[in-house]
Structure formats: C-alpha cells, structure tokens
Coordinates of C-alpha atoms and ligand atoms in Angstrom, one line a residue:
M27 CA 118.8 132.6 73.5
P28 CA 119.3 135.0 76.2
A29 CA 121.4 133.8 79.2
C30 CA 119.2 131.7 82.0
R31 CA 119.2 133.2 85.1
N32 CA 117.5 130.7 87.0
L33 CA 117.3 126.9 86.2
I34 CA 113.7 125.7 87.7
F35 CA 114.0 122.0 88.0
I36 CA 110.2 120.3 88.1
L37 CA 109.3 116.8 89.2
G38 CA 107.0 114.5 87.7
D39 CA 104.7 115.3 90.6
Q40 CA 105.2 118.7 90.6
L41 CA 103.0 119.6 87.4
S42 CA 101.1 122.9 88.2
P43 CA 101.6 126.4 86.8
A44 CA 101.1 127.1 91.0
I45 CA 103.9 125.0 92.1
S46 CA 106.0 127.5 94.4
S47 CA 109.5 126.9 92.5
L48 CA 107.7 129.1 89.7
E49 CA 106.7 131.6 91.9
G50 CA 108.1 134.9 90.1
A51 CA 109.5 132.9 87.6
N52 CA 110.6 135.1 84.3
P53 CA 110.2 133.0 81.1
A54 CA 111.9 135.3 79.1
R55 CA 115.4 134.7 81.7
D56 CA 114.6 131.3 83.6
I57 CA 114.7 127.7 82.0
I58 CA 112.5 125.0 82.8
L59 CA 114.0 121.5 83.2
M60 CA 111.6 118.5 83.3
V61 CA 113.5 115.1 82.9
E62 CA 112.4 111.2 82.4
V63 CA 114.9 109.2 84.0
A64 CA 115.6 105.8 84.3
E65 CA 116.1 105.9 88.2
E66 CA 112.3 107.1 88.9
T67 CA 111.0 104.5 86.6
T68 CA 112.6 101.7 88.0
Y69 CA 113.2 102.2 91.5
V70 CA 110.7 100.0 92.2
R71 CA 109.0 98.3 89.0
H72 CA 105.9 100.7 88.6
H73 CA 102.7 99.3 86.8
R74 CA 102.8 100.5 83.2
K75 CA 99.7 102.2 83.6
K76 CA 101.1 104.5 86.3
L77 CA 104.3 104.9 83.8
V78 CA 101.6 106.1 80.9
L79 CA 99.9 108.5 83.2
I80 CA 103.2 110.1 85.0
L81 CA 105.2 110.4 81.6
S82 CA 102.4 111.5 79.4
A83 CA 101.1 114.2 82.1
M84 CA 104.8 115.1 82.4
R85 CA 105.1 115.8 78.3
H86 CA 101.9 117.7 78.4
F87 CA 102.8 119.7 81.4
A88 CA 105.9 121.0 79.4
D89 CA 103.5 121.9 76.7
E90 CA 101.3 123.6 78.9
L91 CA 104.1 125.5 79.9
R92 CA 105.4 126.1 76.5
G93 CA 101.7 127.6 75.9
L94 CA 102.2 130.0 79.1
G95 CA 105.5 131.3 77.3
Y96 CA 107.9 129.4 79.5
R97 CA 111.3 127.6 77.8
V98 CA 111.0 124.0 78.7
D99 CA 114.2 121.7 78.3
Y100 CA 112.3 118.4 78.1
I101 CA 114.5 115.3 78.9
R102 CA 112.8 111.9 77.3
L103 CA 113.5 108.6 78.7
D104 CA 115.4 108.0 74.9
T105 CA 117.2 111.6 74.6
P106 CA 120.6 110.2 73.6
D107 CA 122.7 110.6 76.3
N108 CA 120.5 110.5 79.2
N109 CA 122.4 110.1 82.5
G110 CA 119.4 108.1 84.1
S111 CA 119.2 110.0 87.5
F112 CA 117.9 113.5 88.8
T113 CA 121.6 114.6 89.7
G114 CA 122.9 113.3 86.6
E115 CA 120.6 115.4 84.5
L116 CA 120.9 118.6 86.2
L117 CA 124.2 118.2 86.0
R118 CA 124.2 118.2 82.3
A119 CA 121.4 120.9 82.5
V120 CA 123.9 123.5 84.4
D121 CA 126.4 122.6 81.7
R122 CA 124.3 123.1 78.9
H123 CA 122.7 126.6 80.5
Q124 CA 125.2 128.0 83.1
P125 CA 122.5 129.2 85.0
E126 CA 123.2 131.8 88.0
R127 CA 120.9 129.7 90.0
I128 CA 118.8 126.4 90.9
I129 CA 115.1 126.5 92.0
V130 CA 113.3 123.4 93.1
T131 CA 110.3 122.7 94.7
E132 CA 111.2 120.1 98.0
A133 CA 110.6 116.8 96.6
G134 CA 107.8 114.6 98.1
E135 CA 109.7 111.6 98.9
W136 CA 112.6 111.2 101.7
R137 CA 115.1 109.9 99.7
V138 CA 114.7 113.0 96.5
L139 CA 115.0 115.4 98.7
E140 CA 118.2 114.0 100.6
A141 CA 119.8 114.2 96.8
M142 CA 118.6 117.8 96.5
R143 CA 120.4 118.4 99.9
G144 CA 123.7 117.7 97.7
W145 CA 123.2 119.7 94.7
A146 CA 124.5 123.1 96.1
E147 CA 127.9 121.1 96.8
Q148 CA 127.3 119.2 93.4
T149 CA 126.7 122.2 91.2
A150 CA 128.6 124.9 93.1
L151 CA 125.4 127.0 92.4
P152 CA 122.9 128.5 95.3
V153 CA 120.1 125.9 95.1
E154 CA 116.9 127.2 96.4
I155 CA 114.2 124.4 97.8
S156 CA 111.0 126.0 98.2
T157 CA 108.3 124.4 100.7
D158 CA 105.5 122.7 98.5
T159 CA 102.6 125.1 99.7
R160 CA 100.1 122.5 97.7
F161 CA 100.0 121.5 101.5
L162 CA 97.9 122.8 104.1
A163 CA 100.6 121.8 106.8
S164 CA 103.9 122.3 106.2
H165 CA 106.6 120.0 107.8
T166 CA 106.8 122.7 110.7
E167 CA 103.4 123.2 111.5
F168 CA 103.0 119.1 111.8
R169 CA 105.8 118.6 114.0
Q170 CA 104.5 121.4 116.3
W171 CA 101.3 119.9 116.5
A172 CA 102.6 116.6 116.8
E173 CA 105.8 117.5 119.6
G174 CA 104.2 117.0 123.0
R175 CA 101.4 114.9 122.1
R176 CA 101.2 111.4 123.8
D177 CA 99.0 109.9 120.7
L178 CA 98.5 111.7 117.3
T179 CA 95.0 110.8 116.7
M180 CA 94.3 112.1 112.9
E181 CA 90.7 113.5 114.2
F182 CA 92.1 116.1 116.3
F183 CA 94.7 117.1 113.3
Y184 CA 92.0 117.4 110.9
R185 CA 89.6 119.6 113.3
Q186 CA 93.0 122.1 113.0
M187 CA 92.3 121.5 109.5
R188 CA 89.0 122.3 109.2
R189 CA 89.5 125.6 111.2
K190 CA 92.6 126.4 109.4
T191 CA 90.7 126.3 106.1
G192 CA 87.3 127.2 107.3
L193 CA 85.7 124.3 105.1
L194 CA 82.5 123.2 106.5
M195 CA 82.5 125.7 109.7
E196 CA 80.2 127.7 111.1
G197 CA 82.6 130.3 113.0
D198 CA 84.4 127.9 115.4
Q199 CA 82.0 125.1 115.0
P200 CA 81.6 122.4 112.5
V201 CA 78.4 122.8 110.2
G202 CA 75.9 119.8 111.4
G203 CA 77.3 120.0 115.1
R204 CA 79.4 117.2 114.8
W205 CA 82.9 116.6 113.2
N206 CA 82.4 113.4 111.5
F207 CA 79.6 111.5 110.0
D208 CA 81.4 108.5 109.7
A209 CA 78.8 106.3 111.5
E210 CA 76.7 107.1 108.7
N211 CA 79.2 105.9 106.1
R212 CA 79.9 102.3 107.1
K213 CA 76.7 100.7 104.7
A214 CA 77.3 97.6 102.2
A215 CA 76.4 98.5 98.4
K216 CA 73.9 96.6 96.0
P217 CA 75.1 96.4 92.6
D218 CA 73.6 99.6 90.8
L219 CA 72.7 99.5 86.8
F220 CA 71.8 103.0 87.2
R221 CA 75.0 104.3 88.6
P222 CA 76.8 106.7 85.9
A223 CA 79.9 105.6 84.2
H224 CA 83.2 107.2 85.5
P225 CA 84.5 109.5 83.1
R226 CA 87.2 107.5 80.4
F227 CA 90.0 109.7 78.4
A228 CA 91.1 108.5 75.0
P229 CA 95.0 108.2 74.3
D230 CA 95.8 111.4 72.1
A231 CA 98.8 111.2 70.2
I232 CA 101.3 111.6 73.2
T233 CA 99.6 109.3 75.1
L234 CA 100.0 106.4 72.4
E235 CA 103.8 107.4 72.2
V236 CA 104.3 107.2 75.8
M237 CA 102.4 103.9 75.9
T238 CA 104.2 101.6 73.2
L239 CA 107.5 103.3 75.0
V240 CA 106.2 102.1 78.4
D241 CA 105.1 98.5 76.8
Q242 CA 108.7 97.9 74.8
R243 CA 111.0 98.9 78.2
F244 CA 108.9 97.9 80.8
A245 CA 107.8 94.6 79.6
G246 CA 108.4 93.0 83.2
H247 CA 106.2 95.6 84.9
M248 CA 102.9 94.9 85.9
G249 CA 100.0 95.2 83.7
H250 CA 99.6 97.1 80.5
A251 CA 99.6 100.2 79.0
S252 CA 96.5 99.0 76.5
G253 CA 93.4 100.0 77.8
F254 CA 94.6 103.0 79.6
S255 CA 91.9 105.5 79.7
W256 CA 93.0 108.5 82.7
G257 CA 93.1 112.1 82.1
V258 CA 96.8 113.6 81.5
T259 CA 96.4 117.3 81.0
R260 CA 94.9 119.7 83.4
A261 CA 91.5 120.1 81.6
D262 CA 91.1 116.3 81.7
A263 CA 91.6 116.5 85.9
E264 CA 89.3 119.1 85.9
R265 CA 86.4 117.2 84.0
A266 CA 87.0 114.3 85.9
A267 CA 86.2 116.7 89.3
D268 CA 83.7 117.9 87.8
T269 CA 81.9 114.9 87.2
F270 CA 82.9 113.2 90.0
I271 CA 81.1 116.1 92.1
A272 CA 78.0 116.0 89.9
D273 CA 77.5 112.5 89.6
F274 CA 79.4 110.5 92.8
L275 CA 79.7 112.7 95.4
P276 CA 76.2 112.7 96.6
G277 CA 76.8 108.7 97.2
F278 CA 80.4 108.8 98.4
G279 CA 79.5 108.6 102.2
E280 CA 77.0 105.9 102.0
T281 CA 79.5 103.1 100.2
Q282 CA 82.7 104.1 101.1
D283 CA 83.1 101.3 102.9
A284 CA 81.6 98.9 100.2
M285 CA 83.0 96.6 97.8
L286 CA 81.2 94.5 94.5
K287 CA 82.8 92.5 92.1
D288 CA 81.7 94.2 89.0
D289 CA 81.9 98.0 90.5
P290 CA 85.3 98.8 90.8
F291 CA 85.1 102.3 91.5
L292 CA 81.8 102.7 92.9
N293 CA 81.1 106.4 94.0
H294 CA 84.7 107.0 94.7
S295 CA 86.7 109.9 93.2
L296 CA 89.2 108.2 91.1
L297 CA 91.2 111.7 91.6
S298 CA 94.4 110.6 94.0
F299 CA 96.5 110.3 90.7
Y300 CA 95.8 113.9 89.3
I301 CA 95.7 115.0 93.0
N302 CA 99.6 113.8 93.4
I303 CA 101.1 114.6 90.7
G304 CA 99.6 118.4 90.6
L305 CA 96.7 118.5 87.9
L306 CA 94.6 119.0 90.3
D307 CA 94.7 121.6 93.9
P308 CA 93.2 119.8 97.1
L309 CA 91.8 122.6 98.8
A310 CA 90.1 124.0 95.5
L311 CA 88.6 120.5 95.0
C312 CA 87.4 120.4 98.6
R313 CA 85.8 123.8 98.2
A314 CA 84.0 122.8 95.2
A315 CA 82.4 119.9 97.4
E316 CA 81.7 122.4 100.0
R317 CA 79.8 124.1 97.7
A318 CA 78.0 121.1 96.5
Y319 CA 76.5 120.7 100.4
F320 CA 75.5 124.5 100.3
E321 CA 73.9 124.3 97.3
G322 CA 71.8 121.3 98.4
R323 CA 73.5 118.8 95.8
A324 CA 75.5 116.8 98.0
P325 CA 74.5 115.2 101.7
L326 CA 76.6 116.3 104.8
N327 CA 77.6 112.8 105.2
A328 CA 79.0 112.6 101.8
V329 CA 80.5 115.9 101.9
E330 CA 82.4 116.0 105.0
G331 CA 83.5 112.5 104.8
F332 CA 85.1 113.3 101.1
I333 CA 86.6 116.6 102.6
R334 CA 88.1 114.8 105.7
Q335 CA 90.1 112.0 103.6
I336 CA 91.8 115.1 101.9
I337 CA 92.4 117.6 104.3
G338 CA 92.5 115.1 107.2
W339 CA 94.1 111.6 106.4
R340 CA 96.2 113.1 103.1
E341 CA 97.4 115.9 105.0
Y342 CA 98.2 114.0 108.2
V343 CA 99.8 110.5 106.3
R344 CA 102.0 113.3 104.9
G345 CA 103.0 114.8 108.7
I346 CA 103.7 111.3 109.6
Y347 CA 106.0 110.4 106.9
W348 CA 107.9 113.3 107.3
L349 CA 108.0 113.2 111.1
L350 CA 109.5 109.7 111.1
M351 CA 111.9 109.2 108.0
P352 CA 114.1 107.7 107.7
G353 CA 114.0 104.7 109.4
Y354 CA 109.9 104.6 109.0
E355 CA 110.2 102.4 106.2
T356 CA 112.0 99.3 107.8
R357 CA 109.4 99.3 111.1
N358 CA 108.1 95.6 112.1
F359 CA 106.3 95.9 115.4
L360 CA 104.9 92.4 114.1
E361 CA 108.2 91.2 113.5
A362 CA 106.4 90.1 110.4
K363 CA 108.6 87.9 108.1
R364 CA 106.8 85.9 105.2
P365 CA 107.5 86.7 101.4
L366 CA 104.5 87.7 99.3
P367 CA 102.9 84.9 97.5
A368 CA 103.4 84.7 93.7
F369 CA 99.4 85.2 93.6
F370 CA 100.0 89.3 94.3
W371 CA 101.7 89.6 90.8
T372 CA 99.2 87.4 88.9
G373 CA 95.5 86.9 91.1
E374 CA 95.7 83.8 90.9
T375 CA 94.2 82.2 94.1
R376 CA 90.9 80.5 95.2
M377 CA 90.0 83.6 97.4
A378 CA 87.9 85.2 95.3
C379 CA 88.1 88.5 97.3
L380 CA 91.6 88.8 96.8
A381 CA 91.8 87.3 93.2
T382 CA 88.9 90.5 92.1
V383 CA 91.3 92.9 94.0
I384 CA 94.4 92.1 92.6
G385 CA 93.0 91.6 89.3
E386 CA 91.6 94.7 89.3
T387 CA 95.0 96.4 90.1
I388 CA 96.4 94.3 87.2
E389 CA 94.1 95.7 85.2
N390 CA 93.8 99.2 86.0
A391 CA 96.5 100.5 88.8
Y392 CA 94.3 101.2 91.2
A393 CA 91.9 99.9 93.8
H394 CA 90.1 102.0 96.0
H395 CA 90.6 102.5 100.2
I396 CA 88.6 99.6 101.7
Q397 CA 89.9 97.3 98.9
R398 CA 93.4 98.1 99.6
L399 CA 92.9 98.5 103.9
M400 CA 90.6 95.4 104.2
I401 CA 91.5 92.9 101.4
T402 CA 95.2 93.0 100.3
G403 CA 96.0 95.2 103.6
N404 CA 94.3 92.7 106.0
F405 CA 95.4 89.7 104.3
A406 CA 99.0 90.6 104.7
L407 CA 98.6 91.5 108.5
L408 CA 96.6 87.8 109.1
A409 CA 99.2 85.8 107.2
G410 CA 102.4 87.7 108.9
L411 CA 103.5 89.2 105.2
D412 CA 106.9 91.1 105.5
P413 CA 105.5 94.7 105.6
H414 CA 108.9 96.1 103.6
A415 CA 107.7 93.9 100.6
V416 CA 104.4 94.8 100.8
H417 CA 104.8 98.8 100.9
E418 CA 106.9 98.0 98.1
W419 CA 104.2 96.3 96.2
Y420 CA 101.8 99.5 96.8
L421 CA 104.0 101.8 96.2
E422 CA 104.6 99.9 92.5
V423 CA 101.7 98.7 91.6
Y424 CA 98.6 101.7 92.2
A425 CA 98.7 105.2 90.0
D426 CA 98.6 107.4 92.8
A427 CA 101.4 105.9 95.1
F428 CA 104.2 107.7 96.2
E429 CA 105.9 107.0 99.7
W430 CA 104.7 109.7 101.2
V431 CA 101.4 108.8 101.2
E432 CA 101.8 105.2 100.2
L433 CA 104.6 104.5 103.1
P434 CA 102.3 105.6 106.2
N435 CA 99.3 104.0 104.9
V436 CA 100.6 100.6 104.6
I437 CA 103.2 100.7 107.4
G438 CA 100.6 102.4 110.0
M439 CA 97.0 101.9 108.9
S440 CA 97.3 98.6 106.9
Q441 CA 100.4 96.6 108.3
F442 CA 100.7 97.8 112.1
A443 CA 104.2 97.7 111.6
D444 CA 104.4 101.2 113.5
G445 CA 103.3 99.6 116.6
G446 CA 100.3 102.1 116.8
V447 CA 101.0 105.9 116.0
L448 CA 99.0 105.8 113.0
A449 CA 95.8 103.6 113.6
T450 CA 94.7 102.6 117.3
K451 CA 94.0 99.0 116.6
P452 CA 95.0 96.6 113.8
Y453 CA 92.8 96.4 110.5
A454 CA 92.3 92.8 111.3
A455 CA 88.9 91.3 109.9
S456 CA 87.6 87.6 109.3
G457 CA 85.5 86.8 106.5
A458 CA 82.2 87.7 108.6
Y459 CA 83.7 91.0 107.7
I460 CA 84.0 90.7 103.9
D461 CA 81.1 88.8 103.7
R462 CA 79.2 92.0 105.2
M463 CA 80.9 94.8 103.1
S464 CA 80.8 92.9 99.8
D465 CA 79.7 90.3 97.2
Y466 CA 82.9 88.6 96.7
C467 CA 82.1 85.4 99.2
H468 CA 79.1 84.3 97.2
G469 CA 80.7 82.1 94.4
C470 CA 84.2 81.8 96.2
H471 CA 86.1 78.4 96.0
Y472 CA 85.5 78.4 99.8
D473 CA 83.1 78.8 102.4
V474 CA 83.1 82.2 104.6
K475 CA 80.5 80.4 106.8
R476 CA 82.8 77.6 107.8
K477 CA 85.4 78.1 110.8
T478 CA 88.1 76.0 110.0
G479 CA 88.9 72.4 108.2
E480 CA 88.8 71.7 104.8
G481 CA 87.1 74.7 102.4
A482 CA 86.5 76.9 105.3
C483 CA 87.3 80.7 104.6
P484 CA 91.1 81.4 105.1
F485 CA 90.3 84.5 106.7
N486 CA 88.6 83.1 109.5
A487 CA 91.4 80.8 111.1
L488 CA 94.1 83.3 110.4
Y489 CA 92.1 86.2 112.0
W490 CA 92.3 84.0 115.4
D491 CA 95.3 82.8 114.7
F492 CA 96.9 86.4 114.4
L493 CA 95.0 87.4 117.6
D494 CA 96.8 84.4 119.3
R495 CA 100.3 85.6 117.9
H496 CA 100.0 88.4 118.9
Q497 CA 98.8 88.2 122.7
A498 CA 101.9 89.7 124.1
R499 CA 102.0 92.7 122.2
L500 CA 98.5 93.3 121.2
S501 CA 96.5 91.9 124.3
R502 CA 96.5 95.4 126.3
N503 CA 95.1 97.1 123.5
H504 CA 91.7 98.3 124.7
R505 CA 90.1 98.7 121.2
L506 CA 90.8 94.9 121.2
A507 CA 89.3 93.9 124.6
Q508 CA 86.3 92.2 122.9
P509 CA 87.7 89.5 120.4
Y510 CA 90.6 88.9 123.2
A511 CA 87.7 87.8 125.7
T512 CA 85.9 85.7 122.9
W513 CA 89.2 84.1 122.6
R514 CA 89.9 83.6 126.0
R515 CA 86.5 81.9 126.5
M516 CA 86.4 79.4 123.8
E517 CA 87.1 76.1 124.3
E518 CA 90.7 75.1 124.4
A519 CA 90.1 72.3 121.7
Q520 CA 88.3 74.9 119.5
R521 CA 91.5 77.5 119.6
Q522 CA 93.5 74.5 118.8
T523 CA 91.6 73.9 115.5
Y524 CA 91.8 77.3 114.7
R525 CA 95.7 77.0 115.6
Q526 CA 95.7 73.9 113.0
S527 CA 93.7 75.5 110.4
A528 CA 95.8 78.7 109.9
A529 CA 99.1 76.6 110.5
Q530 CA 97.9 74.3 107.0
F531 CA 97.0 77.0 105.3
L532 CA 100.6 78.8 105.6
Q533 CA 102.2 75.9 105.2
K534 CA 100.5 75.4 101.8
L535 CA 100.8 79.3 101.0
D536 CA 105.0 78.7 102.0
A537 CA 105.1 76.0 100.0
G538 CA 103.4 77.6 96.7
E539 CA 100.8 75.1 96.5
P540 CA 97.5 77.0 95.1
V541 CA 95.5 78.3 98.4
Ligands
LIG17 P1 88.4 108.6 97.1 O1 88.0 107.4 97.9 O2 87.6 109.5 96.3 O3 88.7 109.3 98.0 C1 89.1 110.8 98.2 C2 90.9 111.5 98.1 O4 91.0 111.5 99.4 C3 91.5 110.7 97.5 O5 92.0 110.8 96.2 C4 92.5 110.9 98.7 O6 93.3 112.1 97.7 C5 92.2 111.1 99.6 N1 92.4 110.3 100.5 C6 91.3 109.1 101.1 N2 91.8 108.0 101.7 C7 93.4 108.6 101.8 C8 94.2 108.4 103.1 N3 94.4 106.9 103.5 N4 95.5 108.7 102.7 C9 96.0 109.8 101.8 N5 94.8 110.3 101.2 C10 93.8 109.5 101.3 N6 96.6 106.8 98.4 C11 97.5 107.2 98.2 O7 97.0 108.8 97.5 N7 98.3 106.9 97.3 C12 98.9 105.5 97.9 O8 100.1 105.1 97.5 C13 98.0 105.0 98.4 N8 98.2 103.8 98.9 C14 97.6 103.4 100.2 C15 97.4 102.0 101.1 C16 96.8 101.5 101.6 C17 97.4 100.0 102.1 C18 95.6 102.3 102.1 C19 94.6 101.5 103.1 C20 95.7 103.5 101.8 C21 96.3 103.8 100.6 N9 96.0 105.4 100.1 C22 96.6 105.9 99.3 C23 94.7 106.1 100.3 C24 93.4 105.7 99.8 O9 93.5 104.0 99.7 C25 93.6 106.2 98.3 O10 94.0 107.8 98.0 C26 91.9 106.1 97.5 O11 92.3 105.2 97.2 C27 92.3 106.9 95.8 O12 91.2 106.2 95.3 P2 90.0 107.7 95.1 O13 90.9 109.0 94.4 O14 89.1 107.2 94.2 O15 89.8 108.1 96.5
LIG18 C1 107.3 108.5 90.0 C2 107.9 109.0 88.4 C3 108.6 108.1 87.8 C4 107.9 106.9 87.3 N1 109.2 109.1 86.1 C5 109.4 110.1 87.0 C6 110.4 110.8 85.8 O1 111.1 110.5 84.5 N2 110.9 111.9 86.3 C7 110.5 112.8 87.1 O2 110.4 114.1 87.4 N3 109.8 112.3 88.1 C8 109.2 110.9 88.0 N4 108.3 110.5 88.6 C9 108.2 111.1 90.3 C10 109.1 111.3 90.9 O3 109.4 109.7 91.9 C11 108.9 112.4 92.5 O4 108.4 113.3 91.7 C12 109.2 111.9 93.3 O5 109.4 110.7 94.3 C13 109.7 112.8 94.4 O6 108.6 112.9 94.9
LIG19 FE1 87.2 86.3 100.8 FE2 86.8 84.3 102.8 FE3 84.8 85.4 101.2 FE4 86.5 83.8 99.4 S1 85.1 83.1 101.5 S2 85.7 85.6 99.1 S3 88.3 83.9 101.1 S4 86.4 86.5 102.3

C-alpha cells in the first residue's frame, strides 16, 4: 500500500463528496478515516431510528467514496479494539497509517471542535481544520453581521442571505415586492385524503444489519429500529427532495403551522436530517424550490417560506450557536427547574396534544416545527421545565438533532432561556391556540373551552400562571402588552382561580400522578 500523505477524517454529519476536507484530495495517496464510536452514540441517548439513520448513512457513504476511488479506513462499533472516541480512534489510525498531515472539516458541535483543537498536540502532526462550506455564512461573517447590533432579528440576517445568494431576487429587490409572505402561512388544515404519501425507503442489507445492531446495543434508548424507512444514500435523499418539490411544496406555506392527529407530516419536507448529515446540499435544494416557483409549479408564499427556513432560520441559528457558545447551553433566564415528566418518554398523558406529538416522536424520531414549538416546547415553557433537560430531550429524540441547530431552537426560540436573544417574545400559548391550529382537542380528556377547575384544559391556567409568575421579567416586553393588559383587567378572584388551578396541576405533575 502506498504511503499515506493526508489522513482525512470525515464525521458522521459530513457525508458529502463536496465536503471541504476532501477538496484537493488525492485518492492514490490519501486515506479517509470514518469511525463509529460509543462516545457519539451515547453522549445523549439518541433515538434508535436516529442511530440507524446516521450509522447506515455513514456505511453507505464509505461505499460511495470507495466507488469514487478513495481508500476508506472504516471503523465499526463492533470492530475489535474500537477505542470509543473520535480522538482515540484518530490516534490509532495515525499509528496504522503514519500520515504526514491530518485534514478535517470543522465540527458542527462546539464540544467536538474543542477536541479537534487538541489533535495537533496529541498526534504531533499538522492538523488542518477547514471551514464547513455547506453553510452560506461562515462564523466570521455571522459575527461581523451581529457585531454592534442591538437586536439580532433573523429577518435582517435573512435579507442579507437573499442578497448574497440572489434567491428570489429581482436586482436588489425581493420577488413579489415583499421579503416575507408568512402572513399567508398561518392557516389551520383539514384532513386531506388526497394528500400524497411521503416516500418511504425499504431497508437494504446494510441498513438491516445496522437495525439489528442498534436494537441489541441501544435497547434503553427511545423508540425502535423496526419500521425505519428514511433514506440512507444520496440517491434516496435526492429522490425525497424531488418528491417534496413536486408533491408537497405547493401546499407547504398554507399548512406550515397546522397540526392534524392522523397526518404527522402534512406538507413538510422531511429533509432536515438529510441536509444536516450532508446527503443534501441546502443551497441546491433552495435553487430547485426557486425553479418550481419560476416555472409556475409552486406559489410564492410556499417557496419563499421554504427558502426562508433554510437560508434564514437554519443559517441564523447556527450563527447564534457559535456566537454564544460555550455557556449558551446553561442559560436559564426564567430560572425554570422542574424535571421532565415521565410522559415525555412514554407519551402516556391525558393531554391529547402531548400524547399525539410525543407518540409520533417515539414512532418516527420526527415531529414538525409547530409541534416541537407549540406543543412540547410550549408545555415545557408554561410548566417551568428545566431548559437544560428540555434541550437534552430534543437532542436525543429527533433524527435531525445536532447541538448547533437544536440548542438555539430550544434554549432561544422555544424556552426563552436566553432572555430574548433569538425570540422577541416567549412562544407561550393557551389551549385556544392549539384548538385553532389542530384537531387534537376534539376527543381529549380535557375541555379546551373550560378555563379552570376539574376537566379544564391545563394549558389555559398554565398560560396565565406563566405570565403572572414572570411579570417582573416579561411585562415590559411590548409584544406581551396585550395579554398583560387582559390579565390586569381581570377580577382578582379570577386571577386567583387561575393561580390555584395551575398550582393543582403542577402538584399532580410533581407527584407523578396521571395528568
Ligand atoms: P420543513 O418544515 O419542511 O422545513 C424545511 C427546512 O427548513 C428543514 O428541513 C430545516 O432544514 C429548515 N428549518 C426549518 N425551521 C428551522 C429552524 N427553526 N431552525 C433550523 N432549520 C430550520 N431543526 C433541526 O434541523 N434540528 C433540530 O434539532 C431542531 N430542533 C428544534 C427544536 C425546537 C424546539 C424547534 C421549535 C425547532 C427545531 N428545529 C430543528 C427546527 C425545525 O423544527 C426542523 O428543522 C423541522 O421540523 C424539520 O422538519 P422538515 O425537514 O420536515 O422541515
Ligand atoms: C450523531 C452521531 C452518532 C450517533 N454517531 C456517530 C459516529 O459513530 N461517528 C461519527 O463520526 N459521527 C457520529 N455522529 C455525528 C457526530 O456526533 C457529529 O459529527 C458531531 O456531533 C459533530 O457535529
Ligand atoms: Fe391539549 Fe388542552 Fe386541547 Fe387537550 S384540550 S388537546 S390538553 S390543548
């Protein structure tokens, strides 16, 4: 075997032949290292379907690279002497291949980049850590954008990304005369028997082997490997993207905020996990969506909404993560301390909305945005659950969860634990919102119309109690002026009834009684 010049280390969420660490790689002289390690599979107890996705996609990507002529040194979880960590496996590979240099693309997560920064000293070799060019904005570009701004509103960052990419632009102006068509995207949905089915992919021999491994080795983790039907190759992911653009993008905007109990996916793309692990290129996907608009295959509100999620929100949360790490993960502006109730792991609760969303999460390792924000997230916020525990739960249970994207969405957007860096107000809502946007309340044990007392929807009293508890911190927020004015106009006896109802519910929750 010819000597190894560069050892190119590719991580499990860098599965793209266009990854920056492969730029200029020489298949004849360089060796690619990929490792399945216990540290990554268990630093939180990832959902079993998430583990199947990542490990199977890694194995398929190794084959894709071999097909391109690369030499791949692939360490499996069950490879004898697997040391269990990125650093340990890198050191063993250096011993095996005696490279002149190590090349790696910067890690998505802060803790892994910290480890990478120690590799030059630990291996006594030059280590080149290259920028992750899958993102539009580098850490430096985001930092420059954020510097000196009083508020870091996503909308302004998004406009910069629209200008940078030229997506949906006519010269310097947005197509359609507006940057944002969200006002048209807040409709409730009705069950639609004619909505096409999202694509499913039958597991091949590699995936079946991983499914068996995961069920054996990670039996204590949420969910099951059985029923796994996501794609695991670039070709699968591209098929899923094409199907989304043809069948679901046209209705994406309209149903973006809707929730239906018999339709866990609606018109959502189900592409986040492919994008996050490198099987889809986010910019190419946005260009395909833009083409659908220009060719009259999808309306502007849908296409703009979809593109904004990717070049706006996705890029923006990554920027916030790197701006505020380390330390962002322990923010707790509202001093919330309550542990997660057991039903977050089982879905066994009388609250139909939570039972549905958590049940679907256990089944699929997926929930769509509004379910994450306005059902589980909203409940955690109102009930005062510890934001760090909430963060760990989200990181574990969703197939697309990597800390750089999950943490700002949980700590910032959903739990307001950063005090308003990311969200202009807490996403807190009573049962009326859930009833308006979903069909969950129909048939629930609780009555969404009842405000307090036995049988009343718990979200109602919890909502007012939340605002009351946090008056000192939140009442000056102008976006909460209206609810605080309503609260102040109430009779004191009514306010007291809300407080008591919330306290009774939280007591039951703390005692582990059925709620
Ligand atoms: P679609 O609804 O089809 O949206 C299209 C794409 O836009 C997504 O694939 C995703 O790439 C991007 N996107 C949309 N919203 C966001 C957002 N707020 N932040 C970043 N990207 C976004 N997304 C993750 O990728 N990983 C996470 O761990 C994650 N955790 C979340 C936790 C909470 C509390 C909340 C409120 C949101 C979280 N999101 C996360 C964002 C969003 O919910 C998911 O990206 C989306 O549900 C994925 O499903 P989809 O591909 O069908 O998305
Ligand atoms: C999430 C994950 C899991 C579960 N397992 C592995 C693994 O065994 N090997 C690997 O290279 N990557 C894995 N990953 C993805 C990493 O956690 C991710 O690359 C880091 O968090 C950096 O973002
Ligand atoms: Fe959820 Fe309340 Fe509706 Fe039941 S009534 S589904 S608890 S919002």
